[in-house]
Short mmCIF file of C-alpha atoms and ligand atoms in Angstrom, two decimals:
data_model
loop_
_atom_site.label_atom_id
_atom_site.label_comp_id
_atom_site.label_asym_id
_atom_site.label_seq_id
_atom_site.Cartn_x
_atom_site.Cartn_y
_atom_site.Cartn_z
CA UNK A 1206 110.15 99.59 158.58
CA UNK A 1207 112.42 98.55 156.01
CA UNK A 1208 114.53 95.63 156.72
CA UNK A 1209 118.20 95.51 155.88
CA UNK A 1210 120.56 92.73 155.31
CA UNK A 1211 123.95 91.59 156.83
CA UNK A 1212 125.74 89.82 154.12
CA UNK A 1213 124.89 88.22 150.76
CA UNK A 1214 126.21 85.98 148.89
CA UNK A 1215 125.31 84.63 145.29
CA UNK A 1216 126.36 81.13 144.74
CA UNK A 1217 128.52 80.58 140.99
CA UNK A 1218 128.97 77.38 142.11
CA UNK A 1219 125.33 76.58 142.32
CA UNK A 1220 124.76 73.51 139.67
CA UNK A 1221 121.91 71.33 139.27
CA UNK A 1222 124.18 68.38 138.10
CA UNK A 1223 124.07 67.27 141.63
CA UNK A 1224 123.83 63.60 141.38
CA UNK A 1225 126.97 62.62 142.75
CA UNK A 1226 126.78 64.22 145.97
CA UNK A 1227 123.27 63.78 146.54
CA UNK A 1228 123.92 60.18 146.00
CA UNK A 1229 126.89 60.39 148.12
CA UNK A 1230 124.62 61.50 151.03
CA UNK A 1231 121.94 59.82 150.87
CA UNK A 1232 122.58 55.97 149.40
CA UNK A 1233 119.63 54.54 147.67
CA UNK A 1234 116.77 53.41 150.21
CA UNK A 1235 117.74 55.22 153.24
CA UNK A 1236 115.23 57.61 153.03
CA UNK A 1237 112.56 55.40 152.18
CA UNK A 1238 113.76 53.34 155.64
CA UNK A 1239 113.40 56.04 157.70
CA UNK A 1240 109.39 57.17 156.07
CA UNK A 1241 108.66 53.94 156.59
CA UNK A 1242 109.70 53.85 159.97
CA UNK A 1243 108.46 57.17 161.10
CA UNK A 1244 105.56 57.42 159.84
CA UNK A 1245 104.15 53.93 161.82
CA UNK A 1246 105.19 55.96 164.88
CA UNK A 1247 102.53 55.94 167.29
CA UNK A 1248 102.41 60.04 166.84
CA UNK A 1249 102.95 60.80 163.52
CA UNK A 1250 101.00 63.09 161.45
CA UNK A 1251 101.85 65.36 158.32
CA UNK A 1252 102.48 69.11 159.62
CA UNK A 1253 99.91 71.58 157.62
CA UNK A 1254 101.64 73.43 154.74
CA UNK A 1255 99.51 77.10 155.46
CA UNK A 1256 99.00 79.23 152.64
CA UNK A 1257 100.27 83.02 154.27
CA UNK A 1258 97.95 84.95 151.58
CA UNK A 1259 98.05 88.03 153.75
CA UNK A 1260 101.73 87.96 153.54
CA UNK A 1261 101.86 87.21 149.81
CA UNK A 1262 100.02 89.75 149.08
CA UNK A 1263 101.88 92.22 151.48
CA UNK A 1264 105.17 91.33 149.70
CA UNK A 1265 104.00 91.42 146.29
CA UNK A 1266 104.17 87.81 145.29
CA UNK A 1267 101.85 85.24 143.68
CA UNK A 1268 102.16 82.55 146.85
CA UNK A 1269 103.93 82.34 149.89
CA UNK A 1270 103.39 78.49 151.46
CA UNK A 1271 104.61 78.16 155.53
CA UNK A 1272 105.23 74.30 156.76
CA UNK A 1273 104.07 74.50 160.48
CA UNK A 1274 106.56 72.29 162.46
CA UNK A 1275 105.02 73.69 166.28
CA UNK A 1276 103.21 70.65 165.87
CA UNK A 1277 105.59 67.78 165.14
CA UNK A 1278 105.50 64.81 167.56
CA UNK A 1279 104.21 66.85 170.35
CA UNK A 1280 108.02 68.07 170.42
CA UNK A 1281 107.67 71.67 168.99
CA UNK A 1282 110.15 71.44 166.19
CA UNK A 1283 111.21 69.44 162.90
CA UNK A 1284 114.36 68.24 165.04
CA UNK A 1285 111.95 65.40 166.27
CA UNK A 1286 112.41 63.46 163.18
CA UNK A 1287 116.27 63.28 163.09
CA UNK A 1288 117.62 62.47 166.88
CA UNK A 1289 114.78 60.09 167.74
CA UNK A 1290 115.07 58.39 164.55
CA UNK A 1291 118.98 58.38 164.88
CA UNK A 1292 118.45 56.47 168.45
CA UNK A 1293 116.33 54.10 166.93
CA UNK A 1294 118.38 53.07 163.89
CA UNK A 1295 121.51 53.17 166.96
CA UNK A 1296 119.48 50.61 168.98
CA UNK A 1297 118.35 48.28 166.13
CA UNK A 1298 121.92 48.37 165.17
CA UNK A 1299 123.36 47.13 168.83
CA UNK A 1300 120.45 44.48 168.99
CA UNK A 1301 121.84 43.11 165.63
CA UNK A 1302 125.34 42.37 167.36
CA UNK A 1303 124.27 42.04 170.67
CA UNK A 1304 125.76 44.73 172.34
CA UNK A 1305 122.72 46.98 173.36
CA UNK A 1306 122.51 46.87 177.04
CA UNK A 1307 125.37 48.62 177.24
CA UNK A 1308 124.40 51.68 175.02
CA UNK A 1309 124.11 55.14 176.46
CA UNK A 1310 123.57 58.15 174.48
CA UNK A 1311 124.31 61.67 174.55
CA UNK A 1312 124.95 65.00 172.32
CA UNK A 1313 125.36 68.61 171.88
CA UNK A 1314 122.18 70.80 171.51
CA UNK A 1315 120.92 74.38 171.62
CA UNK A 1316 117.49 72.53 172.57
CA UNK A 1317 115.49 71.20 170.47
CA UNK A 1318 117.80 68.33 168.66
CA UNK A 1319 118.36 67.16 172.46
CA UNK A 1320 115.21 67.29 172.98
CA UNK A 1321 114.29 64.81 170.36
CA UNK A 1322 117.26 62.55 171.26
CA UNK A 1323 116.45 62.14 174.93
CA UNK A 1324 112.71 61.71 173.69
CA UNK A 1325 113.73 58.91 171.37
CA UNK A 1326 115.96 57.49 174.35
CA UNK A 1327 113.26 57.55 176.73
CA UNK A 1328 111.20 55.82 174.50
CA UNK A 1329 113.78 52.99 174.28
CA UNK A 1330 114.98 53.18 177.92
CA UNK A 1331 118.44 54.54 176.72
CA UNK A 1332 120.28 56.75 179.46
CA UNK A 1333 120.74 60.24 177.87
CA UNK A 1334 123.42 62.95 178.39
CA UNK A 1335 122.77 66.41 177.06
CA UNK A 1336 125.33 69.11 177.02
CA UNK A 1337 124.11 72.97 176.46
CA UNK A 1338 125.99 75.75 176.22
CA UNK A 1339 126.01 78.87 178.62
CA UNK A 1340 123.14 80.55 176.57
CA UNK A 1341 120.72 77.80 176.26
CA UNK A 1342 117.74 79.45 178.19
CA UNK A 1343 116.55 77.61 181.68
CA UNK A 1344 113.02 76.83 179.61
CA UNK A 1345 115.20 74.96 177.18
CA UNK A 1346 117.23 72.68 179.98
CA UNK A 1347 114.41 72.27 182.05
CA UNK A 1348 112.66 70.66 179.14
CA UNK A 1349 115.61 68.27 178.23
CA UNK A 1350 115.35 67.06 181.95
CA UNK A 1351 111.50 66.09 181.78
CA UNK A 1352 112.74 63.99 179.15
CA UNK A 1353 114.72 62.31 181.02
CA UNK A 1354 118.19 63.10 180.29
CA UNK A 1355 120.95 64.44 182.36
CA UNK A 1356 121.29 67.61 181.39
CA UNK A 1357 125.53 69.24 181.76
CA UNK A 1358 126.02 72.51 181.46
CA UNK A 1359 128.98 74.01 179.47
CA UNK A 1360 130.93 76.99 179.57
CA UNK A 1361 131.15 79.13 176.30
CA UNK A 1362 129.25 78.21 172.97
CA UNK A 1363 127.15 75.80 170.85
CA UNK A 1364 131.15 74.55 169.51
CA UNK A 1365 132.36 74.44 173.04
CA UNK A 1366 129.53 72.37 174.33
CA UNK A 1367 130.09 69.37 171.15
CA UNK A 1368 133.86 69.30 172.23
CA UNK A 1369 132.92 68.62 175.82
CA UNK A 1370 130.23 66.00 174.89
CA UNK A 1371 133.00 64.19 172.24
CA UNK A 1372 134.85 64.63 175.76
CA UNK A 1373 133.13 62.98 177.39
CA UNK A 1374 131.52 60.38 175.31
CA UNK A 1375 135.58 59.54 174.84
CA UNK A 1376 136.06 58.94 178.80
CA UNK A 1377 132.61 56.84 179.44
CA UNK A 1378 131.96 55.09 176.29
CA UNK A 1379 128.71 57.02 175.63
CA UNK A 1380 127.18 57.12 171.65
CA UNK A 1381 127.19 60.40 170.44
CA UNK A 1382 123.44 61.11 168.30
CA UNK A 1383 124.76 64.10 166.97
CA UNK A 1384 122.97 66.37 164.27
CA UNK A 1385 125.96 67.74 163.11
CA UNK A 1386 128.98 65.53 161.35
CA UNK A 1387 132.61 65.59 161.73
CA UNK A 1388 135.50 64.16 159.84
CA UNK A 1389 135.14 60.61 160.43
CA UNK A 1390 131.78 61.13 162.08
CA UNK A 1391 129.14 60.74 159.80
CA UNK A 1392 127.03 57.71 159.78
CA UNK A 1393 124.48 58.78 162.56
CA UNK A 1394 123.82 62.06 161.63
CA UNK A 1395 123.42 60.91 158.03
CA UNK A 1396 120.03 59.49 160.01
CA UNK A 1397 119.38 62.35 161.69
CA UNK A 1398 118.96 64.40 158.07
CA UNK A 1399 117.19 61.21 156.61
CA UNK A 1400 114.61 61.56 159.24
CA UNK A 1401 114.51 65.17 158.26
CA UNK A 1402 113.66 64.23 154.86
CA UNK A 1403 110.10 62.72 155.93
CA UNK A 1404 109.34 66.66 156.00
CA UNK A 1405 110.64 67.11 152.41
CA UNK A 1406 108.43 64.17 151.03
CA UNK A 1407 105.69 65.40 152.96
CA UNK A 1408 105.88 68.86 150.99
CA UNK A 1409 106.19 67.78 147.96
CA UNK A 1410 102.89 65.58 148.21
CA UNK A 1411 101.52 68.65 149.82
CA UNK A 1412 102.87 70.50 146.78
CA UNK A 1413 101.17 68.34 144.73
CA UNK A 1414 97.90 68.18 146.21
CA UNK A 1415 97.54 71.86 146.05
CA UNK A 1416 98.57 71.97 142.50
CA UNK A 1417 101.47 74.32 143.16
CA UNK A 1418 104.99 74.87 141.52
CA UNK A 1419 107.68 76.65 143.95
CA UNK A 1420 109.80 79.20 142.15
CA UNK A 1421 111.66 79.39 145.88
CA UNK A 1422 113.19 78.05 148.63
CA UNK A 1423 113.60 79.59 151.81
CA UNK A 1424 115.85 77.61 154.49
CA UNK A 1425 117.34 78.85 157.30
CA UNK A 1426 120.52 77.62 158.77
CA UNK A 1427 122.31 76.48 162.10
CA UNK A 1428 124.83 73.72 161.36
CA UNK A 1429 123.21 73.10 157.61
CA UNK A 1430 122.19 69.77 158.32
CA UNK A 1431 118.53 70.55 157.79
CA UNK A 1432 118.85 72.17 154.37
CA UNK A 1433 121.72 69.60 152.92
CA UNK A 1434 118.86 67.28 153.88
CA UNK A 1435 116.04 69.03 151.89
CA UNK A 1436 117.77 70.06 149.65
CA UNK A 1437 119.74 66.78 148.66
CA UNK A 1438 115.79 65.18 148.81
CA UNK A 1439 113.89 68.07 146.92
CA UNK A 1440 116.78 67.69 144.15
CA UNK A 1441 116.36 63.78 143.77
CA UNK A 1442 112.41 64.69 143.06
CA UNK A 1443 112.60 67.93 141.30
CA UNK A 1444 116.12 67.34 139.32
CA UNK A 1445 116.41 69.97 136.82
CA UNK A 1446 113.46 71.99 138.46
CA UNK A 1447 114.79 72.27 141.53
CA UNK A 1448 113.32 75.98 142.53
CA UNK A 1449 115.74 78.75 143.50
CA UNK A 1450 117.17 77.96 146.89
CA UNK A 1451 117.70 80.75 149.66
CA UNK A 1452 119.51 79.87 152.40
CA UNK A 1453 119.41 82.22 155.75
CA UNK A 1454 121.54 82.77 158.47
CA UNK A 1455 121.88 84.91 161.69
CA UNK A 1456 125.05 87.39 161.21
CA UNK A 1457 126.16 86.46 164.34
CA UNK A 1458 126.41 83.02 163.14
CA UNK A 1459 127.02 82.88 159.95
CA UNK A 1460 128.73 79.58 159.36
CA UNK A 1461 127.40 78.56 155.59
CA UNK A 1462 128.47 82.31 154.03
CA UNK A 1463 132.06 82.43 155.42
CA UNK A 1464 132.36 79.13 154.33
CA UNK A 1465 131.06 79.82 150.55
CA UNK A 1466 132.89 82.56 150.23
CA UNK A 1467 136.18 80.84 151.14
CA UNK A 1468 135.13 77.76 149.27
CA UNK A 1469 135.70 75.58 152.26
CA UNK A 1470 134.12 74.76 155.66
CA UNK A 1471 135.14 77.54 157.96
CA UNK A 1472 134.70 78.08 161.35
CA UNK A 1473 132.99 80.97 163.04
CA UNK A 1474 133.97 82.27 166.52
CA UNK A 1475 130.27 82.83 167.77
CA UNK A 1476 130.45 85.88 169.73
CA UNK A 1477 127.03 86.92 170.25
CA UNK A 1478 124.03 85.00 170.78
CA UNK A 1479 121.45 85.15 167.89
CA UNK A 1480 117.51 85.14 169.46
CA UNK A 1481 116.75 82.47 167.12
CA UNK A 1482 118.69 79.96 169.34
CA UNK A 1483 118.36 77.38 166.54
CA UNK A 1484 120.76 78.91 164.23
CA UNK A 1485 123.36 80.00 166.76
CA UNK A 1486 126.09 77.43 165.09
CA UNK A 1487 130.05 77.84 164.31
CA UNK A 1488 130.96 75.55 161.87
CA UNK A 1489 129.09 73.74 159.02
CA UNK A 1490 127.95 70.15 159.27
CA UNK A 1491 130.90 68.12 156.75
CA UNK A 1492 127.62 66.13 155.21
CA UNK A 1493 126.06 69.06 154.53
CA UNK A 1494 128.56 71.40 152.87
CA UNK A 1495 128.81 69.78 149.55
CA UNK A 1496 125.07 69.78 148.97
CA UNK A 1497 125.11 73.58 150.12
CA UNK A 1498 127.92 73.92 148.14
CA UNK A 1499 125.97 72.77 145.08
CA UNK A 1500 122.14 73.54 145.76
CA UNK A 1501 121.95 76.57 147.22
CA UNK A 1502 121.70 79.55 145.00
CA UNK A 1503 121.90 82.32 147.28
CA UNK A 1504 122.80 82.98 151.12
CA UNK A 1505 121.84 86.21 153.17
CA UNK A 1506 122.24 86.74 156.58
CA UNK A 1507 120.11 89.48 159.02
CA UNK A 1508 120.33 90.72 162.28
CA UNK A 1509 117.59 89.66 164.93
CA UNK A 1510 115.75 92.84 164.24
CA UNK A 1511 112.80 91.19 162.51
CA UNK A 1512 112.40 88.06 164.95
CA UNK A 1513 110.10 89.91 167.21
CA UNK A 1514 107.66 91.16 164.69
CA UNK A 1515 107.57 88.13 162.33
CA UNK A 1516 106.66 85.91 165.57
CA UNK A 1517 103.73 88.46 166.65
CA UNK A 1518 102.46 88.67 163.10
CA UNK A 1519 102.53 84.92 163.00
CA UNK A 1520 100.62 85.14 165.86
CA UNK A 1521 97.78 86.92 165.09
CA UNK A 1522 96.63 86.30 161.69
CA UNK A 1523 95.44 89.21 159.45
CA UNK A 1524 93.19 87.43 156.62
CA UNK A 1525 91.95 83.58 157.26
CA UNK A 1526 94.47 81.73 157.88
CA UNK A 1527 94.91 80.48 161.44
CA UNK A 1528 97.37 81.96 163.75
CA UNK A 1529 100.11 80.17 163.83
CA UNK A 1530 102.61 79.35 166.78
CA UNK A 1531 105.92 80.29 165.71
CA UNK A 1532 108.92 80.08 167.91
CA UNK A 1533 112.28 82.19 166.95
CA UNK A 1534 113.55 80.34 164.06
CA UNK A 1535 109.97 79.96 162.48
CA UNK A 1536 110.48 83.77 161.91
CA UNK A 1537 113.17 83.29 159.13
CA UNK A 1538 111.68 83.01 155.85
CA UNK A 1539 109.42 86.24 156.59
CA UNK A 1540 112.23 88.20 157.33
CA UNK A 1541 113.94 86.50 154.76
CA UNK A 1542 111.20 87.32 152.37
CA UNK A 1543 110.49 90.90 153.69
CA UNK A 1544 113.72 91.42 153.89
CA UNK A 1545 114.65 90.65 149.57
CA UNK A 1546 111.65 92.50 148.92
CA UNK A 1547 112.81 95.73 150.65
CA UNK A 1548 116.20 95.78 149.11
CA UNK A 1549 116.41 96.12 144.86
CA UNK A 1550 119.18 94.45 144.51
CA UNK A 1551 118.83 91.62 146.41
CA UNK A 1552 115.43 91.48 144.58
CA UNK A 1553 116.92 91.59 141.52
CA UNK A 1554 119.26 89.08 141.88
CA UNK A 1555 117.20 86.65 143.97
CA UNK A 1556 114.33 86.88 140.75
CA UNK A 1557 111.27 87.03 142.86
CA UNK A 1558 108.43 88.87 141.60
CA UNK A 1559 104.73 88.94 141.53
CA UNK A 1560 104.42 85.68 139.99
CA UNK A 1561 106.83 84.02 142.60
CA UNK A 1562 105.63 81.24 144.99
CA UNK A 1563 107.32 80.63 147.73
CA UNK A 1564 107.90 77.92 150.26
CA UNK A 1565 109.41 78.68 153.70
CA UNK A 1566 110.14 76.45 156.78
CA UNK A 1567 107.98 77.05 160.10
CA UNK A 1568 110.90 74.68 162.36
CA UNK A 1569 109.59 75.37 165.71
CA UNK A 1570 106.62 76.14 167.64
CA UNK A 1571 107.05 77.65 171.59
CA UNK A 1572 110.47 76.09 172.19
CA UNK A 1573 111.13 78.53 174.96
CA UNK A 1574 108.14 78.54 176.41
CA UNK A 1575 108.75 81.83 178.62
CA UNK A 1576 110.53 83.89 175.72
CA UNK A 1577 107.53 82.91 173.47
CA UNK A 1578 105.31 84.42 176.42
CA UNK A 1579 107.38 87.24 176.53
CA UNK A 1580 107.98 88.08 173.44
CA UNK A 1581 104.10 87.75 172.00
CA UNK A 1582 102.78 89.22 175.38
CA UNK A 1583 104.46 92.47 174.23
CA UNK A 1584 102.59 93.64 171.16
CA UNK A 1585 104.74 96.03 169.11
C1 PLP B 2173 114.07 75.35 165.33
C2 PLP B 2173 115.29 75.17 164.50
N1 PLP B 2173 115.31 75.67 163.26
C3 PLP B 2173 116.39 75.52 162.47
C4 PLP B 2173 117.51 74.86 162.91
C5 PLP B 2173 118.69 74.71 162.00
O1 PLP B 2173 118.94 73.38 161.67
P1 PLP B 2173 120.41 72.90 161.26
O2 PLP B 2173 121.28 73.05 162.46
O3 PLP B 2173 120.23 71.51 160.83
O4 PLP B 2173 120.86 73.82 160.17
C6 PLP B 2173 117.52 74.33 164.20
C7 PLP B 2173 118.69 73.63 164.72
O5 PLP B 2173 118.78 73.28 165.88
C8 PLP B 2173 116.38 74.49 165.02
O6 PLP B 2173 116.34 74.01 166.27
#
């Protein structure tokens, strides 16, 4: 079946000469603070980088390489790295001036960022507060609580559910360990998208190692926060060689194209709830934008009709590679890929070919338990 696209947009603004917000994001040593500090965690270990030859070959391309994140922390997702680290840096912070008995944390999630902030709270003994929106699935919420973090629900979306936990965090004098930034807001989840960046130096070694040179980037998108982080990181190693970068979004949230095209950070009503819960976010992350502004060379945005499939053929590998557990936004640089090869023009512009090599972010593993049950339960 051929896959069609939503929207795309190709960047003019897209500029290598990135230095000065790069720089601006991520001041010198920061993320060499949080690698260091990571990787002595108790549970670290690098994530495999899987060659997807059956897929390559499928698509037409020389290499397509998939960065398995099912297996981070024992958490499921990349999201581990940034809101656990972010707690951390919080707490080391408040011991410095003394006021750390007092700290109580909360934020905003669709899952798997809470997930990683209560985690990182436990750890430290931090009360948590989580606030999810009305379509965060029971799976998800019930996993925040073992955790343990009180979990609030909100009415309406992923936007509605921040305002209620700045709310809040306003009334009690709770931290917010957000993953998204905010005018005036931006020193914590600067952390959060250092910790990301362990991923990004991980990948490049991996890169390395395997003798490999990516032509492309695939990166899917929620609030940005993510991509501005690998992308920011991947530019301060590859400068001028910085491969093509492809961001993706759901069309139902499609925060980083309305944005580009206006040229400013815009914000999306989200009306419908994307599958890939991940993504399902209104408004750009402020640290972000200007490194999205700047890096990314292309955006396209899908419909949710190739989640399904892509997670099943994850599942079951075809050649010998292992199957891989991929949750809903783990599914986005197939269709991304599948979805550029099927359509000329986007082919065309994008510049992949057969001697292409791709590199494409694997963020979660069985998030939602029962929806992953469901949904690869069900062959097609
Ligand atoms: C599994 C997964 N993938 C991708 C994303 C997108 O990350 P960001 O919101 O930083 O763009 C998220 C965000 O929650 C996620 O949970």
């Amino acid at each position: 079946m051929k896959y069609t696209y939503a929207n795309y947009y190709q960047n003019p603004k897209q500029s290598n000469a990135m230095h000065e917000v790069a720089d601006d994001l991520f001041p010198t040593g920061i993320c060499e603070t949080a690698y260091q500090s990571i990787t002595q965690w108790p549970d670290y270990k690098q994530t495999d980088l899987i060659a997807l030859d059956d897929f390559a070959k499928q698509m037409g391309v020389k290499k397509v390489l998939y960065k398995d994140e099912s297996t981070r922390l024992n958490l499921g997702s990349f999201k581990a790295l940034g809101g656990a680290y972010a707690v951390q840096t919080v707490l080391e912070a408040r011991e410095k001036t003394g006021d750390a008995s007092a700290l109580t944390v909360c934020t905003a999630t669709d899952g798997n960022h809470g997930r990683s902030v209560s985690w990182g709270a436990q750890q430290k003994n931090i009360p948590c507060h989580i606030f999810i929106h009305a379509g965060v699935s029971e799976a998800r919420a019930k996993s925040l609580a073992e955790y343990g973090a009180t979990v609030h629900r909100v009415n309406g979306n992923y936007d509605d559910s921040i305002a209620e936990c700045i709310k809040m965090a306003d009334a009690n004098g709770w931290q917010i360990v957000s993953d998204t930034s905010w005018e005036g807001y931006r020193e914590i989840p600067t952390q959060v998208m250092a910790g990301y960046t362990v991923l990004a130096a991980e990948v490049i070694e991996q890169i390395e190692q395997q003798k490999e040179s990516l032509t492309h980037i695939i990166l899917q998108a929620g609030c940005g926060g993510m991509a501005g982080a690998l992308i920011a990181y991947f530019w301060k190693h590859w400068r001028d060689n910085l491969p093509e970068i492809i961001i993706m979004e759901s069309r139902m949230s499609d925060c980083v194209l309305e944005s580009m095209q206006r040229d400013q950070i815009y914000l999306v009503d989200i009306v419908d709830e994307t599958l890939m819960a991940g993504l399902s976010c209104g408004e750009v992350s402020e640290l972000a934008w200007p490194i999205l502004r700047h890096g990314a060379s292309h955006v396209i945005t899908v419909s949710d009709e190739g989640v399904k499939p892509m997670m099943r053929y994850l599942a079951k590998s075809e050649g010998d590679r292992p199957d891989i557990v991929g949750g809903e936004c783990s599914a986005s640089g197939l269709i991304t890929l599948k979805t550029i090869m099927d359509n000329p023009e986007l082919k065309e512009s994008i510049h992949i070919d057969e001697n292409s090599v791709i590199f494409m972010l694997g963020t979660e593993g069985a998030t939602d338990p029962d929806l992953y049950k469901e949904i690869i339960g069900n062959k097609q």
